């Protein structure tokens, strides 16, 4: 990650995000019928379909939380976006301006929840536009800031600790949200999805029931596919297995995921519906990682190859004025329009979670 990108991320993250609860002023901002359902793995929860009356709240609220990291007792953070009826105002964070209602109350009702896991060295705010799009559809979205493998603390990158801590942090985020006094009564804990990008895709797969065999990473990286840059995360020899299923997660979206730690047997427990994306011109994750994952999953996922996209196409678009200085996270192959792609991506992700979590909306 470039120094410019780290500086921008630091500007967006407030230095106040260290306490257990953050005030709005310190918040930072950085997707026959029954037979078909069974064949595709979309099992309505307890046979019930939620019917959302009317349109979701049109406004998006935002708040930041901090809580104990289960790995070592330190503090980890999450940013939460949600539907609200409070008025939005322009909020500038670093080079970005967002329309959000900082600290506004969560709209009435019980809302489905999506937890988000960013990529290695990334930020909780890397998928902010997707989170906001989901919030406008009625979801509460919580993005964990992976302490030890984030832009501001990447000490665990490429180690066994990184691969172990990530799923634990994701589940701890869910634990905290479902116990948070101002949020718990507004959440539908039976309708929980997860979204992960790159190493975040690995994280979500483990939480979804995958068993990761870390020795497969080093073996892969002894003779990596030509041009693949992933192997800076495969520099530790270990035969450890990571198993951390969170049964609360009922559906998942994986974007350019790290797939090499998972064998067919290791994926046998992943039976929830999955939407899987591969970037056609991914310079970080070889096509074989994603294709093998697709072929090994016991329930065939919804699968799309995003034409002309590079690895970072799934990150929030960066203003053109600073893209050159930010470096690779902001760059796209010639002819690829990230902004246009995200308009489609965000709608596809919301539609997928609606189907997979058995949510129907009036007027649709």
Short mmCIF file of C-alpha atoms in Angstrom, two decimals:
data_model
loop_
_atom_site.label_atom_id
_atom_site.label_comp_id
_atom_site.label_asym_id
_atom_site.label_seq_id
_atom_site.Cartn_x
_atom_site.Cartn_y
_atom_site.Cartn_z
CA UNK A 1 0.00 0.00 0.00
CA UNK A 2 1.37 3.40 -0.94
CA UNK A 3 2.35 6.09 1.54
CA UNK A 4 -0.19 8.46 -0.04
CA UNK A 5 -2.99 5.92 0.43
CA UNK A 6 -1.97 5.42 4.07
CA UNK A 7 -1.99 9.18 4.67
CA UNK A 8 -5.46 9.54 3.15
CA UNK A 9 -6.74 6.63 5.21
CA UNK A 10 -5.26 8.17 8.34
CA UNK A 11 -7.02 11.46 7.57
CA UNK A 12 -10.31 9.59 7.24
CA UNK A 13 -9.81 7.65 10.48
CA UNK A 14 -10.24 9.90 13.49
CA UNK A 15 -7.60 9.72 16.24
CA UNK A 16 -10.52 9.55 18.66
CA UNK A 17 -11.50 6.03 17.56
CA UNK A 18 -9.91 4.38 20.56
CA UNK A 19 -12.63 4.44 23.22
CA UNK A 20 -15.38 1.93 23.74
CA UNK A 21 -17.97 4.26 22.19
CA UNK A 22 -17.36 7.23 19.92
CA UNK A 23 -19.33 10.48 19.76
CA UNK A 24 -20.54 11.62 16.32
CA UNK A 25 -17.90 14.36 16.17
CA UNK A 26 -15.09 11.80 16.27
CA UNK A 27 -16.50 9.37 13.73
CA UNK A 28 -14.42 8.51 10.69
CA UNK A 29 -15.63 7.62 7.25
CA UNK A 30 -13.53 5.60 5.03
CA UNK A 31 -23.43 -4.95 -1.93
CA UNK A 32 -41.89 -25.29 -8.97
CA UNK A 33 -40.28 -22.35 -6.37
CA UNK A 34 -39.42 -24.59 -3.39
CA UNK A 35 -37.50 -27.01 -5.60
CA UNK A 36 -35.50 -24.18 -7.15
CA UNK A 37 -34.74 -22.78 -3.71
CA UNK A 38 -33.46 -26.13 -2.45
CA UNK A 39 -31.30 -26.75 -5.52
CA UNK A 40 -29.68 -23.33 -5.22
CA UNK A 41 -29.20 -23.56 -1.47
CA UNK A 42 -31.53 -20.66 -0.64
CA UNK A 43 -33.34 -22.01 2.38
CA UNK A 44 -35.88 -19.56 3.87
CA UNK A 45 -35.08 -19.15 7.53
CA UNK A 46 -37.58 -21.13 9.63
CA UNK A 47 -39.86 -21.13 6.56
CA UNK A 48 -40.55 -17.41 6.99
CA UNK A 49 -40.13 -14.65 4.43
CA UNK A 50 -39.77 -11.14 5.80
CA UNK A 51 -41.98 -8.60 4.05
CA UNK A 52 -40.70 -5.05 4.30
CA UNK A 53 -43.64 -2.65 4.24
CA UNK A 54 -43.00 0.32 2.03
CA UNK A 55 -39.63 1.62 0.98
CA UNK A 56 -36.59 1.44 3.22
CA UNK A 57 -35.55 4.64 4.95
CA UNK A 58 -34.05 6.93 2.36
CA UNK A 59 -31.34 8.31 4.63
CA UNK A 60 -28.12 6.67 5.82
CA UNK A 61 -26.80 6.97 9.34
CA UNK A 62 -23.27 6.22 10.48
CA UNK A 63 -21.58 5.55 13.77
CA UNK A 64 -18.30 4.01 14.90
CA UNK A 65 -17.78 1.43 17.61
CA UNK A 66 -14.76 0.02 19.42
CA UNK A 67 -14.62 -3.18 21.43
CA UNK A 68 -12.31 -5.85 22.77
CA UNK A 69 -10.30 -7.85 20.25
CA UNK A 70 -10.77 -11.53 21.23
CA UNK A 71 -7.28 -12.40 19.98
CA UNK A 72 -5.29 -10.39 22.49
CA UNK A 73 -7.63 -8.23 24.56
CA UNK A 74 -6.75 -5.02 22.71
CA UNK A 75 -9.20 -2.67 21.03
CA UNK A 76 -10.57 -3.24 17.55
CA UNK A 77 -13.00 -1.01 15.70
CA UNK A 78 -15.97 -1.15 13.38
CA UNK A 79 -17.95 1.39 11.40
CA UNK A 80 -21.70 0.92 11.08
CA UNK A 81 -24.00 2.26 8.36
CA UNK A 82 -27.76 1.91 8.74
CA UNK A 83 -31.15 3.26 7.64
CA UNK A 84 -32.32 6.32 9.52
CA UNK A 85 -34.98 8.98 9.26
CA UNK A 86 -32.59 11.66 10.48
CA UNK A 87 -31.53 14.23 7.85
CA UNK A 88 -28.26 13.68 6.03
CA UNK A 89 -25.64 16.39 5.77
CA UNK A 90 -22.43 16.57 3.74
CA UNK A 91 -19.61 15.06 5.80
CA UNK A 92 -16.04 15.43 4.61
CA UNK A 93 -13.45 12.87 5.62
CA UNK A 94 -10.06 13.15 3.97
CA UNK A 95 -10.68 13.65 0.24
CA UNK A 96 -14.20 12.20 0.40
CA UNK A 97 -17.55 13.90 0.97
CA UNK A 98 -20.48 11.72 2.00
CA UNK A 99 -24.16 12.35 2.66
CA UNK A 100 -24.79 10.73 6.05
CA UNK A 101 -26.60 11.41 9.30
CA UNK A 102 -23.80 11.02 11.82
CA UNK A 103 -25.03 9.38 14.99
CA UNK A 104 -28.67 9.47 13.87
CA UNK A 105 -31.05 6.88 15.35
CA UNK A 106 -31.59 3.60 13.54
CA UNK A 107 -34.94 3.55 11.73
CA UNK A 108 -37.70 1.61 13.45
CA UNK A 109 -38.11 -2.08 12.74
CA UNK A 110 -35.74 -5.03 12.80
CA UNK A 111 -33.19 -4.85 10.01
CA UNK A 112 -31.08 -7.56 8.36
CA UNK A 113 -27.38 -7.26 9.06
CA UNK A 114 -24.28 -7.55 6.86
CA UNK A 115 -20.76 -7.71 8.28
CA UNK A 116 -17.84 -6.68 6.05
CA UNK A 117 -14.21 -7.84 6.06
CA UNK A 118 -11.65 -5.72 4.20
CA UNK A 119 -8.54 -6.93 2.42
CA UNK A 120 -5.02 -7.23 3.82
CA UNK A 121 -3.64 -3.83 4.79
CA UNK A 122 -7.00 -2.20 4.12
CA UNK A 123 -9.59 -0.23 6.03
CA UNK A 124 -13.14 -0.54 7.31
CA UNK A 125 -14.02 2.26 4.90
CA UNK A 126 -12.79 0.60 1.70
CA UNK A 127 -16.32 -0.53 0.80
CA UNK A 128 -18.23 2.48 2.14
CA UNK A 129 -20.24 3.03 -1.03
CA UNK A 130 -21.45 -0.59 -0.99
CA UNK A 131 -22.31 -0.30 2.69
CA UNK A 132 -24.30 2.88 2.07
CA UNK A 133 -26.17 1.29 -0.84
CA UNK A 134 -27.15 -1.61 1.42
CA UNK A 135 -28.21 0.78 4.18
CA UNK A 136 -30.54 2.55 1.73
CA UNK A 137 -32.12 -0.86 1.10
CA UNK A 138 -32.78 -1.35 4.80
CA UNK A 139 -29.66 -3.19 5.95
CA UNK A 140 -27.45 -2.45 8.91
CA UNK A 141 -23.86 -2.86 7.69
CA UNK A 142 -20.86 -3.20 9.99
CA UNK A 143 -17.32 -3.15 8.62
CA UNK A 144 -14.60 -4.38 10.95
CA UNK A 145 -11.19 -2.69 10.96
CA UNK A 146 -8.88 -5.71 11.17
CA UNK A 147 -6.36 -4.75 13.83
CA UNK A 148 -3.00 -6.33 12.97
CA UNK A 149 -3.79 -6.47 9.25
CA UNK A 150 -4.97 -2.96 8.43
CA UNK A 151 -3.43 0.13 6.85
CA UNK A 152 -2.43 1.55 10.25
CA UNK A 153 -1.37 -1.72 11.91
CA UNK A 154 -0.18 -4.46 9.57
CA UNK A 155 2.17 -6.28 11.92
CA UNK A 156 0.47 -9.66 11.38
CA UNK A 157 0.55 -9.64 7.56
CA UNK A 158 1.55 -13.03 6.17
CA UNK A 159 1.67 -14.75 9.57
CA UNK A 160 -0.43 -17.49 11.11
CA UNK A 161 -1.74 -14.84 13.52
CA UNK A 162 -3.28 -12.90 10.66
CA UNK A 163 -5.19 -15.90 9.30
CA UNK A 164 -6.40 -16.87 12.80
CA UNK A 165 -7.36 -13.42 14.06
CA UNK A 166 -9.43 -12.27 11.11
CA UNK A 167 -12.40 -14.67 11.50
CA UNK A 168 -12.38 -14.14 15.27
CA UNK A 169 -12.54 -10.37 14.78
CA UNK A 170 -15.44 -10.72 12.34
CA UNK A 171 -17.43 -12.80 14.82
CA UNK A 172 -16.55 -10.43 17.65
CA UNK A 173 -18.01 -7.59 15.59
CA UNK A 174 -21.24 -9.53 15.28
CA UNK A 175 -21.22 -10.31 19.01
CA UNK A 176 -20.82 -6.65 19.85
CA UNK A 177 -23.50 -5.43 17.47
CA UNK A 178 -26.07 -7.89 18.78
CA UNK A 179 -25.34 -6.75 22.34
CA UNK A 180 -25.03 -3.01 21.68
CA UNK A 181 -27.95 -1.34 23.53
CA UNK A 182 -28.72 1.21 20.80
CA UNK A 183 -28.56 -1.36 18.00
CA UNK A 184 -29.63 -4.78 19.28
CA UNK A 185 -33.38 -4.09 19.23
CA UNK A 186 -33.11 -2.90 15.62
CA UNK A 187 -31.29 -5.98 14.30
CA UNK A 188 -32.72 -9.22 12.94
CA UNK A 189 -30.15 -11.71 14.21
CA UNK A 190 -31.71 -14.46 12.08
CA UNK A 191 -30.87 -12.64 8.85
CA UNK A 192 -27.13 -12.05 8.76
CA UNK A 193 -24.93 -11.87 5.68
CA UNK A 194 -21.20 -11.33 5.24
CA UNK A 195 -19.15 -9.65 2.53
CA UNK A 196 -15.41 -10.05 2.08
CA UNK A 197 -12.78 -8.76 -0.33
CA UNK A 198 -9.44 -10.48 -1.00
CA UNK A 199 -8.16 -11.66 2.42
CA UNK A 200 -11.59 -10.61 3.62
CA UNK A 201 -13.03 -13.26 1.31
CA UNK A 202 -10.92 -15.85 3.14
CA UNK A 203 -12.18 -14.44 6.43
CA UNK A 204 -15.82 -14.75 5.43
CA UNK A 205 -15.31 -18.29 4.07
CA UNK A 206 -13.90 -19.46 7.40
CA UNK A 207 -16.81 -17.84 9.24
CA UNK A 208 -19.17 -19.54 6.76
CA UNK A 209 -17.84 -22.97 7.74
CA UNK A 210 -14.69 -23.38 5.66
CA UNK A 211 -11.64 -25.04 7.20
CA UNK A 212 -8.44 -23.33 6.06
CA UNK A 213 -5.26 -25.38 5.71
CA UNK A 214 -2.51 -22.78 5.97
CA UNK A 215 0.16 -25.15 4.66
CA UNK A 216 -1.51 -24.87 1.26
CA UNK A 217 -0.46 -21.21 1.06
CA UNK A 218 3.27 -21.86 1.33
CA UNK A 219 2.98 -24.81 -1.06
CA UNK A 220 1.17 -22.62 -3.60
CA UNK A 221 3.75 -19.87 -3.26
CA UNK A 222 6.75 -22.07 -3.93
CA UNK A 223 5.70 -22.05 -7.61
CA UNK A 224 3.09 -19.30 -7.90
CA UNK A 225 1.26 -18.56 -11.15
CA UNK A 226 3.09 -16.07 -13.33
CA UNK A 227 2.34 -12.48 -12.38
CA UNK A 228 0.52 -13.25 -9.13
CA UNK A 229 1.44 -10.84 -6.31
CA UNK A 230 -0.47 -12.64 -3.57
CA UNK A 231 2.52 -14.49 -2.19
CA UNK A 232 3.79 -11.72 0.06
CA UNK A 233 1.11 -13.17 2.35
CA UNK A 234 2.47 -16.71 1.99
CA UNK A 235 5.88 -16.29 3.56
CA UNK A 236 5.36 -18.33 6.75
CA UNK A 237 5.68 -22.11 6.83
CA UNK A 238 2.89 -23.59 8.95
CA UNK A 239 0.62 -26.61 8.79
CA UNK A 240 -2.00 -25.04 11.05
CA UNK A 241 -5.71 -25.31 10.33
CA UNK A 242 -8.17 -22.51 10.99
CA UNK A 243 -11.74 -23.45 11.82
CA UNK A 244 -14.09 -20.76 13.16
CA UNK A 245 -17.60 -21.27 11.78
CA UNK A 246 -20.16 -18.67 12.84
CA UNK A 247 -23.61 -20.22 12.33
CA UNK A 248 -25.27 -16.82 12.45
CA UNK A 249 -23.97 -16.03 8.96
CA UNK A 250 -26.58 -17.20 6.43
CA UNK A 251 -25.26 -15.83 3.10
CA UNK A 252 -21.99 -14.44 1.75
CA UNK A 253 -20.53 -12.32 -1.04
CA UNK A 254 -16.88 -12.98 -1.91
CA UNK A 255 -14.99 -10.51 -4.10
CA UNK A 256 -11.62 -11.61 -5.52
CA UNK A 257 -11.12 -13.88 -2.49
CA UNK A 258 -7.99 -15.65 -1.31
CA UNK A 259 -8.99 -19.22 -2.09
CA UNK A 260 -5.84 -21.31 -1.96
CA UNK A 261 -6.10 -22.36 1.73
CA UNK A 262 -9.30 -24.33 1.03
CA UNK A 263 -9.42 -27.91 -0.26
CA UNK A 264 -12.64 -29.57 -1.39
CA UNK A 265 -12.88 -31.31 2.00
CA UNK A 266 -12.21 -28.01 3.75
CA UNK A 267 -15.18 -26.43 2.00
CA UNK A 268 -17.60 -29.29 2.69
CA UNK A 269 -19.19 -27.36 5.56
CA UNK A 270 -19.94 -24.25 3.49
CA UNK A 271 -23.58 -24.78 2.57
CA UNK A 272 -24.93 -21.22 2.67
CA UNK A 273 -25.70 -19.32 -0.56
CA UNK A 274 -22.69 -17.49 -1.98
CA UNK A 275 -22.16 -14.90 -4.68
CA UNK A 276 -18.59 -15.03 -6.01
CA UNK A 277 -16.76 -12.45 -8.11
CA UNK A 278 -13.47 -12.76 -9.99
CA UNK A 279 -11.67 -9.81 -11.54
CA UNK A 280 -10.65 -10.74 -15.10
CA UNK A 281 -7.36 -8.81 -14.94
CA UNK A 282 -6.55 -9.43 -11.29
CA UNK A 283 -2.85 -8.87 -10.68
CA UNK A 284 -2.95 -9.98 -7.03
CA UNK A 285 -5.04 -13.17 -6.98
CA UNK A 286 -4.57 -15.71 -9.79
CA UNK A 287 -7.70 -16.80 -11.66
CA UNK A 288 -7.08 -20.37 -10.51
CA UNK A 289 -7.58 -19.40 -6.86
CA UNK A 290 -11.13 -18.19 -7.51
CA UNK A 291 -12.01 -20.82 -10.12
CA UNK A 292 -10.86 -23.67 -7.88
CA UNK A 293 -12.90 -22.21 -5.05
CA UNK A 294 -15.96 -22.05 -7.31
CA UNK A 295 -15.51 -25.69 -8.36
CA UNK A 296 -14.92 -26.99 -4.81
CA UNK A 297 -17.87 -25.35 -3.07
CA UNK A 298 -20.53 -27.99 -2.34
CA UNK A 299 -23.36 -25.62 -3.30
CA UNK A 300 -22.59 -23.95 -6.67
CA UNK A 301 -22.28 -20.20 -6.10
CA UNK A 302 -23.61 -17.39 -8.20
CA UNK A 303 -20.46 -16.57 -10.16
CA UNK A 304 -19.33 -13.64 -12.26
CA UNK A 305 -16.08 -12.73 -13.97
CA UNK A 306 -15.90 -8.94 -14.06
CA UNK A 307 -14.54 -8.10 -17.50
CA UNK A 308 -11.44 -5.89 -17.63
CA UNK A 309 -11.43 -5.41 -13.85
CA UNK A 310 -8.26 -5.36 -11.78
CA UNK A 311 -8.01 -6.63 -8.21
CA UNK A 312 -8.91 -3.33 -6.57
CA UNK A 313 -12.03 -2.74 -8.69
CA UNK A 314 -14.15 -3.76 -5.69
CA UNK A 315 -12.87 -0.90 -3.53
CA UNK A 316 -14.81 2.35 -3.37
CA UNK A 317 -13.97 4.63 -6.33
CA UNK A 318 -11.30 7.23 -5.55
CA UNK A 319 -11.59 10.85 -6.77
CA UNK A 320 -9.74 11.25 -10.07
CA UNK A 321 -7.76 14.20 -8.72
CA UNK A 322 -5.85 11.99 -6.29
CA UNK A 323 -5.95 8.59 -8.01
CA UNK A 324 -2.44 8.90 -9.46
CA UNK A 325 -0.96 9.69 -6.06
CA UNK A 326 -2.92 7.01 -4.19
CA UNK A 327 -1.43 4.32 -6.38
CA UNK A 328 -2.63 0.74 -7.04
CA UNK A 329 -5.76 0.76 -4.82
CA UNK A 330 -7.12 3.56 -7.02
CA UNK A 331 -5.90 2.28 -10.38
CA UNK A 332 -7.92 0.35 -12.95
CA UNK A 333 -6.96 -1.20 -16.29
CA UNK A 334 -7.52 1.09 -19.30
CA UNK A 335 -11.17 1.30 -20.28
CA UNK A 336 -12.57 0.04 -16.98
CA UNK A 337 -15.05 2.40 -15.32
CA UNK A 338 -15.06 1.64 -11.60
CA UNK A 339 -17.83 4.12 -10.81
CA UNK A 340 -20.19 2.58 -13.37
CA UNK A 341 -19.24 -0.90 -12.18
CA UNK A 342 -20.07 -0.04 -8.58
CA UNK A 343 -23.52 1.18 -9.52
CA UNK A 344 -24.21 -2.31 -10.86
CA UNK A 345 -22.22 -4.17 -8.19
CA UNK A 346 -23.98 -2.53 -5.28
CA UNK A 347 -27.42 -3.31 -6.71
CA UNK A 348 -26.41 -6.93 -7.42
CA UNK A 349 -25.14 -7.42 -3.88
CA UNK A 350 -28.31 -5.98 -2.34
CA UNK A 351 -30.49 -8.13 -4.62
CA UNK A 352 -28.48 -11.23 -3.70
CA UNK A 353 -28.83 -10.68 0.04
CA UNK A 354 -32.56 -10.01 -0.40
CA UNK A 355 -32.94 -13.40 -2.10
CA UNK A 356 -30.56 -15.36 0.08
CA UNK A 357 -31.93 -14.00 3.35
CA UNK A 358 -35.55 -14.44 2.17
CA UNK A 359 -36.48 -10.76 2.18
CA UNK A 360 -39.28 -9.51 -0.04
CA UNK A 361 -40.14 -5.88 -0.55
CA UNK A 362 -43.47 -4.40 -1.49
CA UNK A 363 -43.46 -2.69 -4.86
CA UNK A 364 -40.64 -4.86 -6.27
#
